[in-house]
Every structure is written in C-alpha cells, then in structure tokens.
PDB file of C-alpha atoms in Angstrom:
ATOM      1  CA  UNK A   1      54.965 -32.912 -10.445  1.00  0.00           C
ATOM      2  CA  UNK A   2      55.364 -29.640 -11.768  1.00  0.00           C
ATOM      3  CA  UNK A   3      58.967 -28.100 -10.405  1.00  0.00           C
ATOM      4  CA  UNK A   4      60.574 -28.088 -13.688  1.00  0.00           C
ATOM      5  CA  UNK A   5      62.709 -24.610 -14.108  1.00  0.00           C
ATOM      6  CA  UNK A   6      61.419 -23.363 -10.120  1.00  0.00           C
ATOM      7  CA  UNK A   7      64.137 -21.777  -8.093  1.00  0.00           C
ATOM      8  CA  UNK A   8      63.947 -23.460  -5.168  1.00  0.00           C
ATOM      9  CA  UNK A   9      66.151 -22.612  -1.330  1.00  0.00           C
ATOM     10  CA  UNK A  10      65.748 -25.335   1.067  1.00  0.00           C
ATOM     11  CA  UNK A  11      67.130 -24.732   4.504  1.00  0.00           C
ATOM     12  CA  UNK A  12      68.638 -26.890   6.819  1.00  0.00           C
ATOM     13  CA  UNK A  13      69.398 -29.126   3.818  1.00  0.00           C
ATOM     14  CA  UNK A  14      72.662 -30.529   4.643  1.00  0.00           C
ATOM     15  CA  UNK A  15      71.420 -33.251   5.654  1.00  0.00           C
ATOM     16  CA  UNK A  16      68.153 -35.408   6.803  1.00  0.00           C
ATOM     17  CA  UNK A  17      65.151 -34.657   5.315  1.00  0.00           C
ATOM     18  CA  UNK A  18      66.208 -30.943   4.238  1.00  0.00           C
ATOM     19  CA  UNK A  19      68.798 -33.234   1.912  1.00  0.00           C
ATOM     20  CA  UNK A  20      66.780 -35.798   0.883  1.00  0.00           C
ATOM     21  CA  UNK A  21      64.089 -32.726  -0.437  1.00  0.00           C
ATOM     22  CA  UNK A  22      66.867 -31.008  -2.194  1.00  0.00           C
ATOM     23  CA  UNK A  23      67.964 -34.106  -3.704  1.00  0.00           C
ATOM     24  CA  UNK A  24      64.095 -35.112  -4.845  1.00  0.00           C
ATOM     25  CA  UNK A  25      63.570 -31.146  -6.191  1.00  0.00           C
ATOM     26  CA  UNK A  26      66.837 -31.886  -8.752  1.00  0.00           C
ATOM     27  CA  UNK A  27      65.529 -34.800  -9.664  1.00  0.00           C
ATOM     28  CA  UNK A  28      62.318 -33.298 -10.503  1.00  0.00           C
ATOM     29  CA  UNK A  29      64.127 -30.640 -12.521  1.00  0.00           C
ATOM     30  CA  UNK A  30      63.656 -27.814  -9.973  1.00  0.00           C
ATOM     31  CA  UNK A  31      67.209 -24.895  -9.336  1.00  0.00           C
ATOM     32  CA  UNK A  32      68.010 -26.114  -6.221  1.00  0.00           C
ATOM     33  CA  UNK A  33      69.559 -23.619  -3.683  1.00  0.00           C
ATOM     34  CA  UNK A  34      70.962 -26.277  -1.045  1.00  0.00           C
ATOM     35  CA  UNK A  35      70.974 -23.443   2.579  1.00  0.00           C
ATOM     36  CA  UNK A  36      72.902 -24.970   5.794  1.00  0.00           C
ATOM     37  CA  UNK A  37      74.859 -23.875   8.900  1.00  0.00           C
ATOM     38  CA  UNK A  38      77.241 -26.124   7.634  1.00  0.00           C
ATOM     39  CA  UNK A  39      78.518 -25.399   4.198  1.00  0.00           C
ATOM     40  CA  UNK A  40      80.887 -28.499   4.053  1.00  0.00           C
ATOM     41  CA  UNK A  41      77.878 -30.553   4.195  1.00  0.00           C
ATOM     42  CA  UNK A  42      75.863 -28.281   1.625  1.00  0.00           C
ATOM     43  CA  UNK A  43      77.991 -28.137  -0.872  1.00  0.00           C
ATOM     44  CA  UNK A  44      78.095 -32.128  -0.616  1.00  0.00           C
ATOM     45  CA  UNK A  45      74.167 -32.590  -1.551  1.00  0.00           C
ATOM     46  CA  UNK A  46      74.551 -29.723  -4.374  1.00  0.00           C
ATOM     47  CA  UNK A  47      77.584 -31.640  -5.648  1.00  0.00           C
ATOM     48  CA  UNK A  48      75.032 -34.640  -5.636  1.00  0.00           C
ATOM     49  CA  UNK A  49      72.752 -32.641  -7.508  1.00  0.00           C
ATOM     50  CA  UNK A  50      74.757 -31.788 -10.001  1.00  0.00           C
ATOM     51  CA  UNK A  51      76.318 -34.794 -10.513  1.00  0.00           C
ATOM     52  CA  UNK A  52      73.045 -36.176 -11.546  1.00  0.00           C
ATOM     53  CA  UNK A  53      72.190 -33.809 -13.930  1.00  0.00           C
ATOM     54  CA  UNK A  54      70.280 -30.758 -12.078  1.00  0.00           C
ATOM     55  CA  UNK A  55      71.001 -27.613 -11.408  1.00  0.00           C
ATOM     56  CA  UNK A  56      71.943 -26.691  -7.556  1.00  0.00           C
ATOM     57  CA  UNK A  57      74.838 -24.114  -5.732  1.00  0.00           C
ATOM     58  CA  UNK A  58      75.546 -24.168  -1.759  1.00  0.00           C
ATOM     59  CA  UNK A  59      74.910 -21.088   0.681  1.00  0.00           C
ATOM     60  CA  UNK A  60      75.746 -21.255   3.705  1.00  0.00           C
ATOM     61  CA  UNK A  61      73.085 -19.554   6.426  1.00  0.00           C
ATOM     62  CA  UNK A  62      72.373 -19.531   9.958  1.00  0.00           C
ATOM     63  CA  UNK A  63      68.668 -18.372  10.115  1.00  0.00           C
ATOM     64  CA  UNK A  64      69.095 -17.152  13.484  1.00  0.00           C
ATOM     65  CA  UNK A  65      70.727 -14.244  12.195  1.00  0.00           C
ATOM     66  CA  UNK A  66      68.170 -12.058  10.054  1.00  0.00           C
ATOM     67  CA  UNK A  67      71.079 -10.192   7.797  1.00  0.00           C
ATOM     68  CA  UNK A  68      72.478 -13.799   6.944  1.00  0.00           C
ATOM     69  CA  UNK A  69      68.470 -14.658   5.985  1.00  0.00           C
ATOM     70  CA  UNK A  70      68.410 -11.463   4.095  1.00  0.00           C
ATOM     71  CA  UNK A  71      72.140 -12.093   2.011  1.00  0.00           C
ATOM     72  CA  UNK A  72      71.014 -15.967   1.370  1.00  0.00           C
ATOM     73  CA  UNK A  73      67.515 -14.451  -0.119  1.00  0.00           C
ATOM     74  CA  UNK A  74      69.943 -11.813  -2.067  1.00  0.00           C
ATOM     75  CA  UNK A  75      72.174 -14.007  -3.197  1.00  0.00           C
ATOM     76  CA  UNK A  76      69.643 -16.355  -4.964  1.00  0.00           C
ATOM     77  CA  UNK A  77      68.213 -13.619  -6.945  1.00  0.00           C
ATOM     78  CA  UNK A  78      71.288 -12.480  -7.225  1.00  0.00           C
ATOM     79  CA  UNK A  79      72.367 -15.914  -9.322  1.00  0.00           C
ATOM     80  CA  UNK A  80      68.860 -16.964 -10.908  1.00  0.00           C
ATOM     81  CA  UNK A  81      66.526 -13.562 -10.629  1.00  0.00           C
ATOM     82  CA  UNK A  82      63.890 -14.975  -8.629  1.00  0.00           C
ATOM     83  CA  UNK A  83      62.793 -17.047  -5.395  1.00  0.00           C
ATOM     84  CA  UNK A  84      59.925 -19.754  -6.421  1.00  0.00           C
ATOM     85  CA  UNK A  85      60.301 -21.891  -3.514  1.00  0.00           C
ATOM     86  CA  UNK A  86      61.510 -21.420   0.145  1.00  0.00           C
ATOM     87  CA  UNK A  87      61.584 -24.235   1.862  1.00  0.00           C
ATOM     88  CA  UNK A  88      61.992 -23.039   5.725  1.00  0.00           C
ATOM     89  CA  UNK A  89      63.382 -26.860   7.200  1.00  0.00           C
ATOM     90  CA  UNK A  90      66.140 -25.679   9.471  1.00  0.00           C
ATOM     91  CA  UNK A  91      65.253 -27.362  12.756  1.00  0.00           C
ATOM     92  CA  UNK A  92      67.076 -28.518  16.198  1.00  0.00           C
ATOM     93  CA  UNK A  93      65.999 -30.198  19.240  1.00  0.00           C
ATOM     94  CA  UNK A  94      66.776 -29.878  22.669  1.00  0.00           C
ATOM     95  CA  UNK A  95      69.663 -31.980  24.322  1.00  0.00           C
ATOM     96  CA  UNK A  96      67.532 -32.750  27.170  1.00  0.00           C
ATOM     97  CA  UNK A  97      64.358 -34.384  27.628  1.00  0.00           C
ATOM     98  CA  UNK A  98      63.058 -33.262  30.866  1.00  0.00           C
ATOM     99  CA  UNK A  99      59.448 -31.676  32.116  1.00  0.00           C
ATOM    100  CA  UNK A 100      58.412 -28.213  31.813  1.00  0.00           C
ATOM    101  CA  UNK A 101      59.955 -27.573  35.351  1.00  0.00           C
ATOM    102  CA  UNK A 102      63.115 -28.879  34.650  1.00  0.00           C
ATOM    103  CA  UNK A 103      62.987 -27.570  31.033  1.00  0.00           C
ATOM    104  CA  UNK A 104      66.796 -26.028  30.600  1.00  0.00           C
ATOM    105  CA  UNK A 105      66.674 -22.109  29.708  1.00  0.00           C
ATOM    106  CA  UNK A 106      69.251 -23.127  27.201  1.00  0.00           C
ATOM    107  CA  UNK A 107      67.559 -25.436  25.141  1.00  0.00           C
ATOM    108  CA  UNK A 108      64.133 -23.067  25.429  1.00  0.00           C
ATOM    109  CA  UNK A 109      66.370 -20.332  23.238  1.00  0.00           C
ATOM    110  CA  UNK A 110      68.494 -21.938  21.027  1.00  0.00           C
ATOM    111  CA  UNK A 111      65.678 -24.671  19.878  1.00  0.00           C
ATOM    112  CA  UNK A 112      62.941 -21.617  19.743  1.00  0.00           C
ATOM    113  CA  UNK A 113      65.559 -19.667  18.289  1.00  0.00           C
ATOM    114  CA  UNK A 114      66.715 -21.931  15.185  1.00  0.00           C
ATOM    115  CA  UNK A 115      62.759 -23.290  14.910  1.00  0.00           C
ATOM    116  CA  UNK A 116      60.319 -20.657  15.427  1.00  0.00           C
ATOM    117  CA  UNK A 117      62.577 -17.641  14.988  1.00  0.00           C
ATOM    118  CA  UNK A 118      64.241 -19.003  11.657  1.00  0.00           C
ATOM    119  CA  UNK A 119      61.100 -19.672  10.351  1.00  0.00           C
ATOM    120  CA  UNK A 120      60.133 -16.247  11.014  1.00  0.00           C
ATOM    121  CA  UNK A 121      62.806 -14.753   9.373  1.00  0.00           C
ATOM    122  CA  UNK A 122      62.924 -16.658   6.217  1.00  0.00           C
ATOM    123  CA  UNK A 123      59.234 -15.654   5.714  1.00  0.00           C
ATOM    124  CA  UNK A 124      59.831 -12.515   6.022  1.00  0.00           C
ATOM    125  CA  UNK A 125      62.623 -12.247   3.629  1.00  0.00           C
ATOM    126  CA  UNK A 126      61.100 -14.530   0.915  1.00  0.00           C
ATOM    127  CA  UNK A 127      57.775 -12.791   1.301  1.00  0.00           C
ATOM    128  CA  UNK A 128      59.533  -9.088   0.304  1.00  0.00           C
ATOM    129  CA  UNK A 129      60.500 -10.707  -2.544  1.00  0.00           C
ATOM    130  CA  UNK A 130      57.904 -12.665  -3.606  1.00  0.00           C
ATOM    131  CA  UNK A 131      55.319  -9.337  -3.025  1.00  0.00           C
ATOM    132  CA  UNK A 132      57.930  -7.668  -5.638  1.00  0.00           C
ATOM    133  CA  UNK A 133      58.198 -10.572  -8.110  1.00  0.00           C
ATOM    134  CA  UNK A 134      54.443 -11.174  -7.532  1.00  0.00           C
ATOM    135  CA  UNK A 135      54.414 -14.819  -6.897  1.00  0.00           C
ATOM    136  CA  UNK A 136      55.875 -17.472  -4.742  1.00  0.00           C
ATOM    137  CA  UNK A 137      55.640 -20.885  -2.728  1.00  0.00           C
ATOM    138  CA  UNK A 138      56.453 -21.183   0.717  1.00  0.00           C
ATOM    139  CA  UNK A 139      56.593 -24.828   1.987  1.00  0.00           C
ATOM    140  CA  UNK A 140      57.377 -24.522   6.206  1.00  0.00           C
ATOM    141  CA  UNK A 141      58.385 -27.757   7.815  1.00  0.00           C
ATOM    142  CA  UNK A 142      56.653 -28.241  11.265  1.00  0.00           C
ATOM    143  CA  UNK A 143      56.294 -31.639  12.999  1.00  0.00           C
ATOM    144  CA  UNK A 144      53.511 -33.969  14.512  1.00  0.00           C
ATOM    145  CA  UNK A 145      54.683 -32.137  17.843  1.00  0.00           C
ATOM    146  CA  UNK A 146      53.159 -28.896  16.496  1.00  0.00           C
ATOM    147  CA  UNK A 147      49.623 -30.681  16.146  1.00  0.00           C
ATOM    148  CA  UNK A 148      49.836 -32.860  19.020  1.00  0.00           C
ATOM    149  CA  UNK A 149      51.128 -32.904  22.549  1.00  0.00           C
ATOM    150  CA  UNK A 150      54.602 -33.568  22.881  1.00  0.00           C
ATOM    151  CA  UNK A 151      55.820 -34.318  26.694  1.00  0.00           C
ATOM    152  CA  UNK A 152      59.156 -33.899  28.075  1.00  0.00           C
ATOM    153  CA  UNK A 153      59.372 -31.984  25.140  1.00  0.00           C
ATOM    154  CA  UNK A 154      58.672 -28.141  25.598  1.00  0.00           C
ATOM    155  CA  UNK A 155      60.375 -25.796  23.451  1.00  0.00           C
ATOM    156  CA  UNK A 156      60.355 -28.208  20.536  1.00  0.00           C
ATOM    157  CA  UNK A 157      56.322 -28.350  20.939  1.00  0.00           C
ATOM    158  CA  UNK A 158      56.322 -24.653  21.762  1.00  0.00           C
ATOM    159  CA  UNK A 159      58.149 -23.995  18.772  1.00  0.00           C
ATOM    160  CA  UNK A 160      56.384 -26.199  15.654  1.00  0.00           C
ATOM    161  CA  UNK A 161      53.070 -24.973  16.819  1.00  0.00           C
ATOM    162  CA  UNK A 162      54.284 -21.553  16.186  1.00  0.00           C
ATOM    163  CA  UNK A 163      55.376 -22.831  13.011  1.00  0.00           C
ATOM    164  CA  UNK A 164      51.566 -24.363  11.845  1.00  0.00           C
ATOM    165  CA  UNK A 165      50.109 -20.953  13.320  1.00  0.00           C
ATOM    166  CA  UNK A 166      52.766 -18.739  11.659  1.00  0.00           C
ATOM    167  CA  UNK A 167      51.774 -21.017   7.910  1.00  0.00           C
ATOM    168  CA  UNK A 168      48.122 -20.073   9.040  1.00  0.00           C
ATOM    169  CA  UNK A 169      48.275 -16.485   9.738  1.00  0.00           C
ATOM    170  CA  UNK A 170      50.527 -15.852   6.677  1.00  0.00           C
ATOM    171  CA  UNK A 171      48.379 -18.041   4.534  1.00  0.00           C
ATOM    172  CA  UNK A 172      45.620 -15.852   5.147  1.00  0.00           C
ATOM    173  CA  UNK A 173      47.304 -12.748   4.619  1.00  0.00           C
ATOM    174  CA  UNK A 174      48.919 -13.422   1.459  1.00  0.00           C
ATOM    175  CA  UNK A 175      46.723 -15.849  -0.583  1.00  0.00           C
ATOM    176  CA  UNK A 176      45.561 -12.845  -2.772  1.00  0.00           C
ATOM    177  CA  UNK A 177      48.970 -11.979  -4.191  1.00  0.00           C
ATOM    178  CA  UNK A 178      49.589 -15.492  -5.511  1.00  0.00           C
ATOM    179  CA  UNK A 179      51.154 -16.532  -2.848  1.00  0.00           C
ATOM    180  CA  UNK A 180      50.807 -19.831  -1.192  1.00  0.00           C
ATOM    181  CA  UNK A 181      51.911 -20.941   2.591  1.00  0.00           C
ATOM    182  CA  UNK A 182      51.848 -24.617   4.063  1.00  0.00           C
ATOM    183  CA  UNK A 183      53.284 -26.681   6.104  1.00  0.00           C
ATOM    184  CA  UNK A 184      54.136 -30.124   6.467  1.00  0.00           C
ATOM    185  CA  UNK A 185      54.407 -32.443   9.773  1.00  0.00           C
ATOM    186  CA  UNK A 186      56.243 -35.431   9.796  1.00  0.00           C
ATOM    187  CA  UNK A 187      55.601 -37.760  12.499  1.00  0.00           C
ATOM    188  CA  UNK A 188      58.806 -40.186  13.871  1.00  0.00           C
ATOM    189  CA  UNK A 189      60.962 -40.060  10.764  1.00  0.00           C
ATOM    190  CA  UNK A 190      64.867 -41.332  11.102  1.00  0.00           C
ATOM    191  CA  UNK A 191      66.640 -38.059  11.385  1.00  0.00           C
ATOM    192  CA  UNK A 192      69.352 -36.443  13.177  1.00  0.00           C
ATOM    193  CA  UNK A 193      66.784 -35.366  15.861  1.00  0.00           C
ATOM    194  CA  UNK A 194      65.415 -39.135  16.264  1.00  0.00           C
ATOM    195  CA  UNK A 195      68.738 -40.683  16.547  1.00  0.00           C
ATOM    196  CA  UNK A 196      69.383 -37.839  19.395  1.00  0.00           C
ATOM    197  CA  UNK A 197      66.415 -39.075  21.419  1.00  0.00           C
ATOM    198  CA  UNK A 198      67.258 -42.804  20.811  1.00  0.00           C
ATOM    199  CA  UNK A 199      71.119 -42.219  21.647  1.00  0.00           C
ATOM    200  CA  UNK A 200      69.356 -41.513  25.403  1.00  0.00           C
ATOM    201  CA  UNK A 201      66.523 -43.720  25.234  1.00  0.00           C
ATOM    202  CA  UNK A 202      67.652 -46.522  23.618  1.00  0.00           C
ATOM    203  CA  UNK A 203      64.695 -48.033  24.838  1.00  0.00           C
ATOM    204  CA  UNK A 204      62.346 -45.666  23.241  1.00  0.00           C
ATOM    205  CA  UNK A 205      62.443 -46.941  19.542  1.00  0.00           C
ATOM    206  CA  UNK A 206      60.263 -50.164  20.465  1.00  0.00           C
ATOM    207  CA  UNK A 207      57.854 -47.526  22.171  1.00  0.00           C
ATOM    208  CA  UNK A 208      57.422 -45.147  19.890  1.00  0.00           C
ATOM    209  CA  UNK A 209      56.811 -47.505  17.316  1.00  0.00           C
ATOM    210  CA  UNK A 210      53.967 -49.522  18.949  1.00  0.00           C
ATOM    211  CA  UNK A 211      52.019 -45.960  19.252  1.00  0.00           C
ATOM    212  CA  UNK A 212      52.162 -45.363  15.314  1.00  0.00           C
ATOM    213  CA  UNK A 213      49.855 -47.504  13.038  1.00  0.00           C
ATOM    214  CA  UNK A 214      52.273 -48.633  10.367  1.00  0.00           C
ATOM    215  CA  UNK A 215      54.352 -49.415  13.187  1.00  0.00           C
ATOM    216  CA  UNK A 216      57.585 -48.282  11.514  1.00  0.00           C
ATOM    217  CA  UNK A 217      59.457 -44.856  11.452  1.00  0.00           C
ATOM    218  CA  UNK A 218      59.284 -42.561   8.459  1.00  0.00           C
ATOM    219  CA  UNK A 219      61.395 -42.044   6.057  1.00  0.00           C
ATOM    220  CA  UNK A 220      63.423 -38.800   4.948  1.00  0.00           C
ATOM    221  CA  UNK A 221      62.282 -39.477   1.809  1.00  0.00           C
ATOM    222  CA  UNK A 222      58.884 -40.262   2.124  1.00  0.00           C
ATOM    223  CA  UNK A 223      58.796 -36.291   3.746  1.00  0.00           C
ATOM    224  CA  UNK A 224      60.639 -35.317   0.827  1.00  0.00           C
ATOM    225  CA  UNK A 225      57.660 -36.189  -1.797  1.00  0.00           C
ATOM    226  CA  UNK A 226      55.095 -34.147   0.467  1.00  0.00           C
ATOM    227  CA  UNK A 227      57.447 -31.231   0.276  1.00  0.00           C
ATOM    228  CA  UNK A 228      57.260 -31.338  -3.352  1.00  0.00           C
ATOM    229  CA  UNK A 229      53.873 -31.643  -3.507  1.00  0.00           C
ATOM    230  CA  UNK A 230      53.372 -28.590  -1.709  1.00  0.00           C
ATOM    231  CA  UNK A 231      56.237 -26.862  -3.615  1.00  0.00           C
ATOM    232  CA  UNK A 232      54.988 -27.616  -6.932  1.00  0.00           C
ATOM    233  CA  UNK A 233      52.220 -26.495  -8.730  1.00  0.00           C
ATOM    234  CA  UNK A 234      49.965 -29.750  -8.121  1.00  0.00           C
ATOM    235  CA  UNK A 235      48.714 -28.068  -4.846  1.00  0.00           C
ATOM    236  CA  UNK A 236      48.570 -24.743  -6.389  1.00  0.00           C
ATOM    237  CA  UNK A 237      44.726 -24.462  -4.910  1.00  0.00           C
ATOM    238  CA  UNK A 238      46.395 -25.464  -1.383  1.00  0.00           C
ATOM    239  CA  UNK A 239      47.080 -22.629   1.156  1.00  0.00           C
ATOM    240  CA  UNK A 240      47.356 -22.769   4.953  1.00  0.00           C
ATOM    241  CA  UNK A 241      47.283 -26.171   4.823  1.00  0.00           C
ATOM    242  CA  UNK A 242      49.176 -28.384   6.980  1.00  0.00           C
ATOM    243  CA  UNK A 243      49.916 -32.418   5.310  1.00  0.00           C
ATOM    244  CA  UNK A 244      51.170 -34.942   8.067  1.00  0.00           C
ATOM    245  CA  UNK A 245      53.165 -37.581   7.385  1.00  0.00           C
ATOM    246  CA  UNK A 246      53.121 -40.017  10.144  1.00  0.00           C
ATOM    247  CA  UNK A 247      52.082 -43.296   9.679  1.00  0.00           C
ATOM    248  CA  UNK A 248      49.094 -42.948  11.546  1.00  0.00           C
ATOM    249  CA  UNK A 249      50.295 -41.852  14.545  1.00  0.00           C
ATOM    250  CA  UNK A 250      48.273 -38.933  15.054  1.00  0.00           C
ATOM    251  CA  UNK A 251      45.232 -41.186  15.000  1.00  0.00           C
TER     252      UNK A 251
END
C-alpha cells in the first residue's frame, strides 16, 4: 500500500485497534501522529514505532473538547506541515447494558459525546486544513452497530450511525476538492469495549460467536489493514464508502 511519507493522526490510538493501526501505518512507512486521552499510553505505541524504524510523536487529546481537536490538528502541522490522514477512532461504550427505557442519561452523553461528537470535531478541524492544503484522507471508524441494530445498546448504536451518515454527508460535500471520507465497521473484534461487555456477560462470548459466520472474534489487526486501505492511496477512487469487517456477521 501506498502510505509511504503520509502524515498520518490516529485517535484513540493508545491502545486496541487505534494502536494496532498506528503500529501497521509505521510499518508501512507512513508519519504517524499516535492522539489519546491518555498520553502515558501514547507515547508507548510511538516509542514502538520508533523503535522499529518509523517515524511517530505522541499528543495527547480529548476530542470532546473542540480547542484540544483544534491544538492536536495545529500541532501536527506545526511538526510535519501537513495533515494526510486523520484517522477519527476515539470510541467508548456505555457501562451499562440496559433497554432504551432504562438507558442511563449518563452513558447517553459521555458515549455520544466521545463517539459522535469527537468525530464531529476532528472533521471539522482536519477538513479546514485539508481545504487549505488542498488534499486529504479521512478514514472514520464506525462499527457493525452503526449498520445494524444493536439492542440493549442505545447510545453506542445512536452514535456509529451518526458516524456512517456524518462519512456520507461529508463524502458528498467534499469529493471535489480531493478529498476523500470513509468509514470502516468492525464487527465483534477483541477490544477494550468487548472485554467490557464480556466482564458482565461472561456468558455472552459463546453467543455472540455462534451469530457470526467465521465463528471467531476479529482481530485488532485485521481492522488495522482496512484502515490502511482506506488511508492509502489504493482506494483513492473510494469515497463515502463504508468497509465492514465482521466475519460475516452482518449476513
């Protein structure tokens, strides 16, 4: 794949799959900006980075908070003059799986907060500078929920399709000033988030897995090589697109 000298931020990439994409980008000779709420855990997967040979630096962000979206975006070109790549794959889920009625208030704005909102604003800031340097790839990562129905799951579902509609309507907008928006939706992939439902459902792994094809969970990994497709210029024809990774499971 193509990635070879792209300046890439990927947020939420302290650990999971946002890690395992930042470590796949330096591999593939990409600048990789490595974004978290964490910055312990950041500058861990840069160090990684450059251990092996790329080229990375650590940033710490909360996308929640638009002037900490706008300084990360700053900062970038600040260091290496340009923004390729944003990869917006900062994500939570709730801490409770409960029906609509029951649905916390809590979980509804933090997880629509970090999800949909984040997403929003890292658009927004790449996309000023990508109009000004008059190119750019933005690579949003949604989730099977966003495609799908998702129960006991509201703001979570609520919040990834806004993410494949935001890709969509931004898509559309901007696909004339060389600049390309899609999305990709993993399906049940061993994350943070999966452990969190299993650590209540223990039960749930054997379930989940007899619904999905392969039956197996994904891997962060196996996410990571559609978000370099996406991010490099092999898909450069691709906008509004949205590639799902999930082992069947939406068949």
């Amino acid at each position: 794949m193509n990635l070879k000298d792209k300046v890439v931020i990927i947020t939420g990439a302290g650990s999971g799959i946002g890690a395992a994409a930042a470590k796949l980008l330096g591999e593939r000779n990409a600048t990789v900006v490595v974004s978290d709420i964490n910055l312990s855990n950041a500058e861990k997967v840069a160090a990684e980075i450059i251990k092996n040979g790329g080229i990375a630096s650590a940033i710490k962000t909360d996308v929640t908070k638009f002037e900490e979206v706008e300084a990360l975006i700053a900062q970038t070109v600040s260091k290496y003059d340009r923004v390729d790549v944003i990869v917006n794959n900062a994500g939570i889920g709730g801490k409770h799986q409960l029906k609509t009625a029951e649905h916390t208030h809590d979980d509804w704005h933090n997880v629509i907060a970090v999800n949909q909102t984040g997403v929003f604003y890292c658009m927004q800031a790449a996309l000023k500078q990508m109009m000004k340097q008059g190119h750019g790839t933005i690579v949003n990562v949604a989730s099977l929920a966003g495609l799908k129905a998702s129960g006991n799951n509201l703001s979570y579902s609520a919040s990834k399709f806004a993410v494949v509609g935001m890709t969509k309507s931004a898509a559309l907008e901007y696909g004339s000033k060389n600049i390309r928006i899609n999305a990709v939706c993993p399906g049940y992939t061993h994350s943070a988030l999966l452990d969190q439902l299993l650590t209540v459902r223990p039960d749930m792994g054997d379930l989940l897995k007899r619904l999905i094809p392969m039956k197996r969970f994904g891997e962060a990994n196996e996410i990571a090589e559609g978000i370099c497709f996406l991010a490099s210029d092999n898909s450069k024809f691709m906008t509004g697109q949205t590639l799902t990774l999930d082992g069947g499971t939406s068949l």
